[in-house]
Amino acid sequence: MQTENLKLDIEATDERRIRVGETAILLLIACVIGTVANYVSTGVGALEAFPGMAILYVCSVVGLMLSRFLPFYLPSVAWVSLIAIVITIPGVPGADWVVEHVGKINFLSLATPALAYGGLALSAKEFAIARTSGWKIAIIAVCVMLGTYLGSVIIADLTLRLLG
Amino acid sequence: MPGSAIFGRGHLALHGLVLLIVVVAEAIGIIRIPIGIAAIILLPMLYAFAMGIALNPNITRATGRVLTPTVQKFAGGMITIAITPFVAKFGTTVGPQIDAIIAAGPALLLQELGNLGTIVLAFPIAVYVLRMGRETVGAVYSIDREPNLALVAEKYGLDSPEGAGIMGVYATGTLIGTFVFAIIPVLVHATGVFDIRALAMSCGVGSGSMLAACTGGLVTAEPENKDLILGLAGASNVLTYATGLYVGLFIALPLTQWLFRKARPDLY
């Protein structure tokens, strides 16, 4: 193992220091690419998708700002999820309208751009670590994912059976 | 924003390249490869990732002129930004399913402990089959995504054997995790043994791309339950943000370390 010289610089991105203006613009770019992806996969045009995408964009920006400015810290993804959950709970004013419009956006199409960036972002170090870690680590990586998923499935399934 | 680098030539070329990859990936669409009673489901996000790797300057020298290390680092930051609208979309699938989620509440909470399944499966293989050293502790205690990495970095340092273990699995998982999570849940579903709700809520155990691949596969296999699958998976993912760190810190990491000391006292 020659991993000693191969340290990944995972700078735990300090979300408190993210520039909101810049991120808002980059989010807009991501949403535009997402809209194109949605069009290619579902045929829903940009105009029809606009209200739904706008809702997702606003959730994202507000979540980011809450994470940045509130006195206690919660990651922005958690805020974004919570906002999106709350505005779609039946009975909350406007929930039906929100659900109708975001329903025109295919969730899979929104993951595609992130993975394209992900493939392009892989650094020489990441390739080197994966290569030098060897086949044992590759086997363990598969076992770790399989074990986590199956462990979770088995406990969830048993609990559902016991409690109906 | 004058002086800001985010609108540089390389950065714009990056977005252009991503747009091109996305269009090609979505145009190919979902492909099912039947194998016996199950099917392997290939999703556009997998082609997008594969094309991204193929065009990565560390693989294809030609793209290195525009995709400089600076632009690549920026692309790393763009992953988090690009996944945020996806996270929002996922949240909007949770609200309408709130009754089903509350009904499955106990299962949803308890399955967080199922994350310890990695220790059950991976620990014996690492220690007894592959005869690995202290790398084992870092490698097998969790699913090895960013929060888990931060925990090991703080406790052992990334230059320790434990750190090398988690970094190896982290980097490998980044390369193959999406593929594994696109394939395994669909195969487990095909056994017909497990409740679709259990399969769905377990999709939330890892990273955002694992969540996407896992639910994408299950929804393709069982389209009539799309809303239920997305709602439960989304709720479980939110829960993992809240509990993951604590399960790792107070249960999984101490347990793995204890097991390892028992199994290989010679290495401590």
GROMACS .gro file of C-alpha atoms in nm:
model
  432
    1MET     CA    1   0.000   0.000   0.000
    2GLN     CA    2   0.151   0.330  -0.101
    3THR     CA    3  -0.132   0.542   0.016
    4GLU     CA    4   0.087   0.743   0.255
    5ASN     CA    5   0.158   1.009  -0.005
    6LEU     CA    6  -0.191   1.008  -0.144
    7LYS     CA    7  -0.400   1.216   0.085
    8LEU     CA    8  -0.734   1.329  -0.044
    9ASP     CA    9  -0.796   1.691   0.030
   10ILE     CA   10  -1.152   1.663   0.149
   11GLU     CA   11  -1.193   2.013   0.274
   12ALA     CA   12  -1.512   1.977   0.465
   13THR     CA   13  -1.667   2.266   0.274
   14ASP     CA   14  -1.752   2.514   0.542
   15GLU     CA   15  -2.101   2.602   0.432
   16ARG     CA   16  -2.094   2.907   0.655
   17ARG     CA   17  -1.848   3.067   0.418
   18ILE     CA   18  -2.022   2.991   0.092
   19ARG     CA   19  -2.095   3.301  -0.113
   20VAL     CA   20  -2.469   3.302  -0.158
   21GLY     CA   21  -2.479   3.520  -0.474
   22GLU     CA   22  -2.231   3.304  -0.661
   23THR     CA   23  -2.402   2.984  -0.552
   24ALA     CA   24  -2.742   3.117  -0.660
   25ILE     CA   25  -2.607   3.171  -1.012
   26LEU     CA   26  -2.446   2.826  -1.024
   27LEU     CA   27  -2.773   2.674  -0.901
   28LEU     CA   28  -2.947   2.849  -1.188
   29ILE     CA   29  -2.704   2.687  -1.434
   30ALA     CA   30  -2.772   2.348  -1.274
   31CYS     CA   31  -3.148   2.404  -1.304
   32VAL     CA   32  -3.118   2.501  -1.672
   33ILE     CA   33  -2.922   2.182  -1.744
   34GLY     CA   34  -3.180   1.989  -1.539
   35THR     CA   35  -3.463   2.139  -1.745
   36VAL     CA   36  -3.294   2.028  -2.069
   37ALA     CA   37  -3.240   1.679  -1.921
   38ASN     CA   38  -3.606   1.666  -1.821
   39TYR     CA   39  -3.711   1.772  -2.172
   40VAL     CA   40  -3.499   1.507  -2.343
   41SER     CA   41  -3.625   1.231  -2.112
   42THR     CA   42  -3.994   1.324  -2.075
   43GLY     CA   43  -4.073   1.571  -2.356
   44VAL     CA   44  -4.197   1.830  -2.104
   45GLY     CA   45  -4.093   2.166  -2.251
   46ALA     CA   46  -3.913   2.444  -2.064
   47LEU     CA   47  -4.226   2.660  -2.034
   48GLU     CA   48  -4.433   2.380  -1.887
   49ALA     CA   49  -4.151   2.276  -1.653
   50PHE     CA   50  -4.080   2.633  -1.544
   51PRO     CA   51  -4.308   2.660  -1.235
   52GLY     CA   52  -4.185   2.325  -1.101
   53MET     CA   53  -3.819   2.408  -1.158
   54ALA     CA   54  -3.871   2.752  -1.004
   55ILE     CA   55  -4.013   2.590  -0.689
   56LEU     CA   56  -3.712   2.356  -0.664
   57TYR     CA   57  -3.476   2.648  -0.725
   58VAL     CA   58  -3.635   2.858  -0.450
   59CYS     CA   59  -3.625   2.564  -0.204
   60SER     CA   60  -3.255   2.521  -0.283
   61VAL     CA   61  -3.163   2.887  -0.238
   62VAL     CA   62  -3.367   2.929   0.081
   63GLY     CA   63  -3.219   2.609   0.227
   64LEU     CA   64  -2.872   2.733   0.152
   65MET     CA   65  -2.937   3.068   0.314
   66LEU     CA   66  -3.086   2.912   0.626
   67SER     CA   67  -2.778   2.695   0.660
   68ARG     CA   68  -2.561   3.001   0.614
   69PHE     CA   69  -2.732   3.253   0.838
   70LEU     CA   70  -2.910   3.073   1.122
   71PRO     CA   71  -2.727   3.076   1.456
   72PHE     CA   72  -2.727   2.693   1.480
   73TYR     CA   73  -2.592   2.470   1.206
   74LEU     CA   74  -2.770   2.209   0.998
   75PRO     CA   75  -2.636   2.108   0.654
   76SER     CA   76  -2.806   2.285   0.363
   77VAL     CA   77  -2.930   1.955   0.214
   78ALA     CA   78  -3.123   1.891   0.535
   79TRP     CA   79  -3.284   2.237   0.516
   80VAL     CA   80  -3.367   2.196   0.148
   81SER     CA   81  -3.535   1.862   0.220
   82LEU     CA   82  -3.730   1.996   0.516
   83ILE     CA   83  -3.862   2.295   0.322
   84ALA     CA   84  -3.965   2.074   0.029
   85ILE     CA   85  -4.136   1.829   0.265
   86VAL     CA   86  -4.329   2.097   0.453
   87ILE     CA   87  -4.465   2.273   0.142
   88THR     CA   88  -4.604   1.946   0.004
   89ILE     CA   89  -4.777   1.807   0.314
   90PRO     CA   90  -5.150   1.775   0.233
   91GLY     CA   91  -5.344   2.061   0.391
   92VAL     CA   92  -5.058   2.311   0.378
   93PRO     CA   93  -5.176   2.606   0.165
   94GLY     CA   94  -5.065   2.565  -0.198
   95ALA     CA   95  -4.944   2.207  -0.144
   96ASP     CA   96  -5.159   2.070  -0.427
   97TRP     CA   97  -5.032   2.334  -0.669
   98VAL     CA   98  -4.671   2.261  -0.573
   99VAL     CA   99  -4.718   1.884  -0.608
  100GLU     CA  100  -4.884   1.927  -0.948
  101HIS     CA  101  -4.599   2.137  -1.086
  102VAL     CA  102  -4.299   1.952  -0.942
  103GLY     CA  103  -4.467   1.635  -1.067
  104LYS     CA  104  -4.371   1.745  -1.419
  105ILE     CA  105  -4.003   1.714  -1.331
  106ASN     CA  106  -3.852   1.367  -1.357
  107PHE     CA  107  -3.640   1.306  -1.045
  108LEU     CA  108  -3.390   1.090  -1.234
  109SER     CA  109  -3.318   1.370  -1.482
  110LEU     CA  110  -3.211   1.595  -1.195
  111ALA     CA  111  -2.949   1.344  -1.079
  112THR     CA  112  -2.792   1.309  -1.425
  113PRO     CA  113  -2.609   1.648  -1.431
  114ALA     CA  114  -2.460   1.590  -1.084
  115LEU     CA  115  -2.309   1.260  -1.197
  116ALA     CA  116  -2.172   1.417  -1.516
  117TYR     CA  117  -1.992   1.677  -1.301
  118GLY     CA  118  -1.887   1.392  -1.071
  119GLY     CA  119  -1.722   1.194  -1.349
  120LEU     CA  120  -1.538   1.502  -1.476
  121ALA     CA  121  -1.432   1.607  -1.126
  122LEU     CA  122  -1.250   1.286  -1.028
  123SER     CA  123  -0.894   1.390  -0.954
  124ALA     CA  124  -0.568   1.215  -1.033
  125LYS     CA  125  -0.541   1.139  -0.660
  126GLU     CA  126  -0.878   0.969  -0.646
  127PHE     CA  127  -0.787   0.748  -0.941
  128ALA     CA  128  -0.447   0.680  -0.782
  129ILE     CA  129  -0.596   0.586  -0.444
  130ALA     CA  130  -0.852   0.357  -0.605
  131ARG     CA  131  -0.574   0.196  -0.810
  132THR     CA  132  -0.316   0.152  -0.532
  133SER     CA  133  -0.569   0.037  -0.273
  134GLY     CA  134  -0.592  -0.280  -0.471
  135TRP     CA  135  -0.842  -0.554  -0.518
  136LYS     CA  136  -0.894  -0.621  -0.146
  137ILE     CA  137  -1.031  -0.273  -0.090
  138ALA     CA  138  -1.251  -0.308  -0.399
  139ILE     CA  139  -1.403  -0.629  -0.258
  140ILE     CA  140  -1.452  -0.460   0.080
  141ALA     CA  141  -1.616  -0.160  -0.088
  142VAL     CA  142  -1.877  -0.387  -0.246
  143CYS     CA  143  -1.929  -0.575   0.085
  144VAL     CA  144  -1.972  -0.248   0.272
  145MET     CA  145  -2.243  -0.125   0.035
  146LEU     CA  146  -2.414  -0.462   0.015
  147GLY     CA  147  -2.401  -0.506   0.396
  148THR     CA  148  -2.537  -0.160   0.470
  149TYR     CA  149  -2.823  -0.198   0.222
  150LEU     CA  150  -2.917  -0.554   0.320
  151GLY     CA  151  -2.888  -0.483   0.694
  152SER     CA  152  -3.124  -0.194   0.652
  153VAL     CA  153  -3.367  -0.395   0.433
  154ILE     CA  154  -3.379  -0.688   0.676
  155ILE     CA  155  -3.446  -0.475   0.985
  156ALA     CA  156  -3.705  -0.264   0.801
  157ASP     CA  157  -3.879  -0.572   0.664
  158LEU     CA  158  -3.892  -0.748   1.003
  159THR     CA  159  -4.025  -0.435   1.173
  160LEU     CA  160  -4.294  -0.393   0.906
  161ARG     CA  161  -4.397  -0.758   0.947
  162LEU     CA  162  -4.415  -0.733   1.326
  163LEU     CA  163  -4.599  -0.402   1.338
  164GLY     CA  164  -4.801  -0.438   1.018
  165MET     CA  165  -1.925   3.957  -1.043
  166PRO     CA  166  -1.602   4.116  -1.173
  167GLY     CA  167  -1.284   3.930  -1.088
  168SER     CA  168  -1.472   3.614  -1.011
  169ALA     CA  169  -1.329   3.306  -1.178
  170ILE     CA  170  -1.657   3.119  -1.202
  171PHE     CA  171  -1.726   3.257  -1.550
  172GLY     CA  172  -1.385   3.175  -1.692
  173ARG     CA  173  -1.347   2.996  -2.025
  174GLY     CA  174  -1.273   2.660  -1.862
  175HIS     CA  175  -1.570   2.689  -1.629
  176LEU     CA  176  -1.812   2.763  -1.913
  177ALA     CA  177  -1.661   2.480  -2.117
  178LEU     CA  178  -1.727   2.251  -1.820
  179HIS     CA  179  -2.099   2.340  -1.810
  180GLY     CA  180  -2.116   2.297  -2.189
  181LEU     CA  181  -1.955   1.955  -2.166
  182VAL     CA  182  -2.195   1.852  -1.887
  183LEU     CA  183  -2.492   1.970  -2.094
  184LEU     CA  184  -2.371   1.762  -2.389
  185ILE     CA  185  -2.318   1.452  -2.172
  186VAL     CA  186  -2.662   1.496  -2.011
  187VAL     CA  187  -2.840   1.526  -2.346
  188VAL     CA  188  -2.670   1.214  -2.483
  189ALA     CA  189  -2.738   1.018  -2.159
  190GLU     CA  190  -3.107   1.115  -2.144
  191ALA     CA  191  -3.150   1.047  -2.517
  192ILE     CA  192  -3.028   0.689  -2.464
  193GLY     CA  193  -3.279   0.652  -2.180
  194ILE     CA  194  -3.336   0.362  -1.942
  195ILE     CA  195  -3.219   0.022  -2.067
  196ARG     CA  196  -3.334  -0.305  -1.911
  197ILE     CA  197  -3.120  -0.614  -1.955
  198PRO     CA  198  -3.327  -0.917  -1.851
  199ILE     CA  199  -3.137  -1.188  -1.667
  200GLY     CA  200  -3.364  -1.475  -1.569
  201ILE     CA  201  -3.648  -1.345  -1.352
  202ALA     CA  202  -3.466  -1.020  -1.269
  203ALA     CA  203  -3.332  -0.742  -1.488
  204ILE     CA  204  -3.032  -0.517  -1.471
  205ILE     CA  205  -3.155  -0.162  -1.509
  206LEU     CA  206  -2.920   0.092  -1.663
  207LEU     CA  207  -3.005   0.455  -1.589
  208PRO     CA  208  -2.904   0.773  -1.775
  209MET     CA  209  -2.712   0.891  -1.467
  210LEU     CA  210  -2.484   0.587  -1.505
  211TYR     CA  211  -2.402   0.674  -1.867
  212ALA     CA  212  -2.347   1.035  -1.761
  213PHE     CA  213  -2.101   0.927  -1.493
  214ALA     CA  214  -1.926   0.686  -1.730
  215MET     CA  215  -1.900   0.954  -2.001
  216GLY     CA  216  -1.770   1.198  -1.740
  217ILE     CA  217  -1.498   0.951  -1.644
  218ALA     CA  218  -1.417   0.879  -2.011
  219LEU     CA  219  -1.373   1.254  -2.077
  220ASN     CA  220  -1.194   1.313  -1.745
  221PRO     CA  221  -0.854   1.474  -1.820
  222ASN     CA  222  -0.684   1.203  -1.614
  223ILE     CA  223  -0.816   0.947  -1.863
  224THR     CA  224  -0.835   1.149  -2.186
  225ARG     CA  225  -0.542   1.389  -2.217
  226ALA     CA  226  -0.721   1.597  -2.483
  227THR     CA  227  -0.971   1.752  -2.241
  228GLY     CA  228  -0.689   1.859  -2.007
  229ARG     CA  229  -0.645   2.187  -2.198
  230VAL     CA  230  -0.981   2.321  -2.083
  231LEU     CA  231  -1.042   2.106  -1.777
  232THR     CA  232  -0.745   2.227  -1.575
  233PRO     CA  233  -0.705   2.111  -1.212
  234THR     CA  234  -0.872   2.438  -1.104
  235VAL     CA  235  -1.174   2.371  -1.325
  236GLN     CA  236  -1.186   2.013  -1.199
  237LYS     CA  237  -1.189   2.133  -0.840
  238PHE     CA  238  -1.474   2.364  -0.933
  239ALA     CA  239  -1.654   2.065  -1.090
  240GLY     CA  240  -1.625   1.892  -0.753
  241GLY     CA  241  -1.809   2.183  -0.593
  242MET     CA  242  -2.069   2.176  -0.872
  243ILE     CA  243  -2.166   1.819  -0.772
  244THR     CA  244  -2.308   1.950  -0.444
  245ILE     CA  245  -2.484   2.239  -0.618
  246ALA     CA  246  -2.626   2.024  -0.899
  247ILE     CA  247  -2.758   1.764  -0.654
  248THR     CA  248  -2.948   2.027  -0.450
  249PRO     CA  249  -3.250   2.063  -0.687
  250PHE     CA  250  -3.262   1.682  -0.688
  251VAL     CA  251  -3.271   1.683  -0.307
  252ALA     CA  252  -3.554   1.941  -0.323
  253LYS     CA  253  -3.748   1.729  -0.574
  254PHE     CA  254  -3.702   1.431  -0.345
  255GLY     CA  255  -3.835   1.629  -0.051
  256THR     CA  256  -4.152   1.712  -0.246
  257THR     CA  257  -4.220   1.338  -0.281
  258VAL     CA  258  -4.211   1.296   0.098
  259GLY     CA  259  -4.486   1.543   0.194
  260PRO     CA  260  -4.771   1.378  -0.003
  261GLN     CA  261  -4.674   1.039   0.144
  262ILE     CA  262  -4.665   1.163   0.502
  263ASP     CA  263  -4.936   0.919   0.618
  264ALA     CA  264  -4.756   0.616   0.472
  265ILE     CA  265  -4.432   0.741   0.624
  266ILE     CA  266  -4.581   0.783   0.971
  267ALA     CA  267  -4.734   0.435   0.939
  268ALA     CA  268  -4.390   0.295   0.858
  269GLY     CA  269  -4.228   0.515   1.125
  270PRO     CA  270  -4.088   0.243   1.356
  271ALA     CA  271  -3.937   0.057   1.060
  272LEU     CA  272  -3.794   0.382   0.928
  273LEU     CA  273  -3.625   0.459   1.260
  274LEU     CA  274  -3.497   0.107   1.327
  275GLN     CA  275  -3.355   0.054   0.979
  276GLU     CA  276  -3.099   0.323   1.062
  277LEU     CA  277  -2.942   0.057   1.286
  278GLY     CA  278  -2.936  -0.172   0.983
  279ASN     CA  279  -2.642   0.035   0.868
  280LEU     CA  280  -2.443  -0.182   1.109
  281GLY     CA  281  -2.497  -0.461   0.855
  282THR     CA  282  -2.177  -0.344   0.690
  283ILE     CA  283  -1.988  -0.469   0.998
  284VAL     CA  284  -2.169  -0.805   0.994
  285LEU     CA  285  -2.080  -0.870   0.630
  286ALA     CA  286  -1.758  -0.681   0.562
  287PHE     CA  287  -1.572  -0.729   0.894
  288PRO     CA  288  -1.534  -1.110   0.878
  289ILE     CA  289  -1.440  -1.095   0.512
  290ALA     CA  290  -1.177  -0.828   0.574
  291VAL     CA  291  -1.025  -0.995   0.880
  292TYR     CA  292  -1.056  -1.368   0.814
  293VAL     CA  293  -1.068  -1.398   0.435
  294LEU     CA  294  -0.853  -1.110   0.313
  295ARG     CA  295  -0.631  -1.095   0.628
  296MET     CA  296  -0.634  -0.716   0.627
  297GLY     CA  297  -0.473  -0.512   0.904
  298ARG     CA  298  -0.595  -0.204   1.089
  299GLU     CA  299  -0.725  -0.062   0.759
  300THR     CA  300  -1.025  -0.285   0.836
  301VAL     CA  301  -1.152  -0.059   1.114
  302GLY     CA  302  -1.176   0.247   0.889
  303ALA     CA  303  -1.297   0.053   0.590
  304VAL     CA  304  -1.586  -0.152   0.729
  305TYR     CA  305  -1.746   0.053   1.009
  306SER     CA  306  -1.977   0.250   0.779
  307ILE     CA  307  -2.069   0.305   0.415
  308ASP     CA  308  -1.765   0.534   0.394
  309ARG     CA  309  -1.912   0.855   0.257
  310GLU     CA  310  -1.802   1.209   0.345
  311PRO     CA  311  -1.941   1.237   0.703
  312ASN     CA  312  -1.788   0.898   0.794
  313LEU     CA  313  -1.458   1.006   0.644
  314ALA     CA  314  -1.459   1.320   0.856
  315LEU     CA  315  -1.511   1.111   1.170
  316VAL     CA  316  -1.215   0.880   1.099
  317ALA     CA  317  -0.999   1.178   0.998
  318GLU     CA  318  -1.068   1.336   1.335
  319LYS     CA  319  -1.022   1.023   1.546
  320TYR     CA  320  -0.724   0.851   1.374
  321GLY     CA  321  -0.602   1.097   1.110
  322LEU     CA  322  -0.613   1.017   0.741
  323ASP     CA  323  -0.244   0.914   0.741
  324SER     CA  324  -0.312   0.625   0.984
  325PRO     CA  325  -0.386   0.267   0.867
  326GLU     CA  326  -0.752   0.326   0.960
  327GLY     CA  327  -0.748   0.640   0.746
  328ALA     CA  328  -0.595   0.453   0.452
  329GLY     CA  329  -0.873   0.195   0.483
  330ILE     CA  330  -1.156   0.443   0.467
  331MET     CA  331  -0.991   0.651   0.194
  332GLY     CA  332  -0.950   0.344  -0.024
  333VAL     CA  333  -1.313   0.243   0.015
  334TYR     CA  334  -1.426   0.605  -0.023
  335ALA     CA  335  -1.243   0.648  -0.354
  336THR     CA  336  -1.352   0.307  -0.482
  337GLY     CA  337  -1.709   0.375  -0.370
  338THR     CA  338  -1.706   0.705  -0.556
  339LEU     CA  339  -1.614   0.512  -0.872
  340ILE     CA  340  -1.851   0.214  -0.837
  341GLY     CA  341  -2.114   0.313  -0.576
  342THR     CA  342  -2.370   0.439  -0.826
  343PHE     CA  343  -2.342   0.120  -1.029
  344VAL     CA  344  -2.370  -0.104  -0.723
  345PHE     CA  345  -2.680   0.082  -0.602
  346ALA     CA  346  -2.839   0.069  -0.946
  347ILE     CA  347  -2.801  -0.309  -0.963
  348ILE     CA  348  -2.821  -0.467  -0.613
  349PRO     CA  349  -3.163  -0.334  -0.495
  350VAL     CA  350  -3.330  -0.447  -0.818
  351LEU     CA  351  -3.183  -0.796  -0.777
  352VAL     CA  352  -3.288  -0.810  -0.409
  353HIS     CA  353  -3.637  -0.695  -0.519
  354ALA     CA  354  -3.650  -0.979  -0.775
  355THR     CA  355  -3.616  -1.239  -0.497
  356GLY     CA  356  -3.970  -1.139  -0.396
  357VAL     CA  357  -3.884  -1.188  -0.027
  358PHE     CA  358  -3.893  -0.829   0.094
  359ASP     CA  359  -4.159  -0.561   0.132
  360ILE     CA  360  -4.117  -0.288  -0.130
  361ARG     CA  361  -4.134  -0.033   0.154
  362ALA     CA  362  -3.830  -0.195   0.320
  363LEU     CA  363  -3.638  -0.193  -0.009
  364ALA     CA  364  -3.732   0.171  -0.066
  365MET     CA  365  -3.644   0.310   0.275
  366SER     CA  366  -3.306   0.138   0.264
  367CYS     CA  367  -3.216   0.345  -0.045
  368GLY     CA  368  -3.145   0.637   0.188
  369VAL     CA  369  -2.835   0.485   0.351
  370GLY     CA  370  -2.564   0.639   0.134
  371SER     CA  371  -2.484   0.939  -0.081
  372GLY     CA  372  -2.723   1.135  -0.303
  373SER     CA  373  -2.614   0.952  -0.617
  374MET     CA  374  -2.660   0.615  -0.444
  375LEU     CA  375  -3.011   0.727  -0.344
  376ALA     CA  376  -3.086   0.830  -0.701
  377ALA     CA  377  -2.958   0.506  -0.854
  378CYS     CA  378  -3.132   0.287  -0.597
  379THR     CA  379  -3.474   0.452  -0.628
  380GLY     CA  380  -3.436   0.479  -1.005
  381GLY     CA  381  -3.391   0.104  -1.027
  382LEU     CA  382  -3.678   0.022  -0.792
  383VAL     CA  383  -3.919   0.265  -0.961
  384THR     CA  384  -3.837   0.113  -1.298
  385ALA     CA  385  -3.901  -0.233  -1.155
  386GLU     CA  386  -4.225  -0.136  -0.980
  387PRO     CA  387  -4.363   0.180  -1.148
  388GLU     CA  388  -4.707   0.148  -0.987
  389ASN     CA  389  -4.550   0.221  -0.645
  390LYS     CA  390  -4.342   0.517  -0.762
  391ASP     CA  391  -4.479   0.772  -0.512
  392LEU     CA  392  -4.447   0.536  -0.215
  393ILE     CA  393  -4.090   0.438  -0.308
  394LEU     CA  394  -3.975   0.798  -0.350
  395GLY     CA  395  -4.149   0.917  -0.035
  396LEU     CA  396  -4.001   0.650   0.192
  397ALA     CA  397  -3.654   0.672   0.039
  398GLY     CA  398  -3.658   1.051   0.076
  399ALA     CA  399  -3.769   1.031   0.440
  400SER     CA  400  -3.501   0.774   0.520
  401ASN     CA  401  -3.236   0.990   0.356
  402VAL     CA  402  -3.333   1.291   0.567
  403LEU     CA  403  -3.321   1.072   0.876
  404THR     CA  404  -2.972   0.951   0.785
  405TYR     CA  405  -2.843   1.311   0.789
  406ALA     CA  406  -2.967   1.333   1.145
  407THR     CA  407  -2.866   0.992   1.285
  408GLY     CA  408  -2.573   0.880   1.068
  409LEU     CA  409  -2.303   1.069   1.253
  410TYR     CA  410  -2.419   0.955   1.595
  411VAL     CA  411  -2.459   0.588   1.503
  412GLY     CA  412  -2.105   0.603   1.364
  413LEU     CA  413  -1.955   0.792   1.656
  414PHE     CA  414  -2.119   0.610   1.947
  415ILE     CA  415  -2.193   0.261   1.811
  416ALA     CA  416  -2.035   0.159   1.481
  417LEU     CA  417  -1.679   0.288   1.519
  418PRO     CA  418  -1.626   0.177   1.884
  419LEU     CA  419  -1.785  -0.161   1.803
  420THR     CA  420  -1.565  -0.220   1.499
  421GLN     CA  421  -1.256  -0.124   1.694
  422TRP     CA  422  -1.348  -0.356   1.979
  423LEU     CA  423  -1.414  -0.645   1.739
  424PHE     CA  424  -1.083  -0.587   1.568
  425ARG     CA  425  -0.890  -0.588   1.898
  426LYS     CA  426  -1.053  -0.920   1.987
  427ALA     CA  427  -0.986  -1.070   1.644
  428ARG     CA  428  -0.629  -0.948   1.593
  429PRO     CA  429  -0.479  -0.856   1.935
  430ASP     CA  430  -0.135  -0.893   1.778
  431LEU     CA  431  -0.187  -0.577   1.575
  432TYR     CA  432  -0.250  -0.350   1.872
   0.00000   0.00000   0.00000
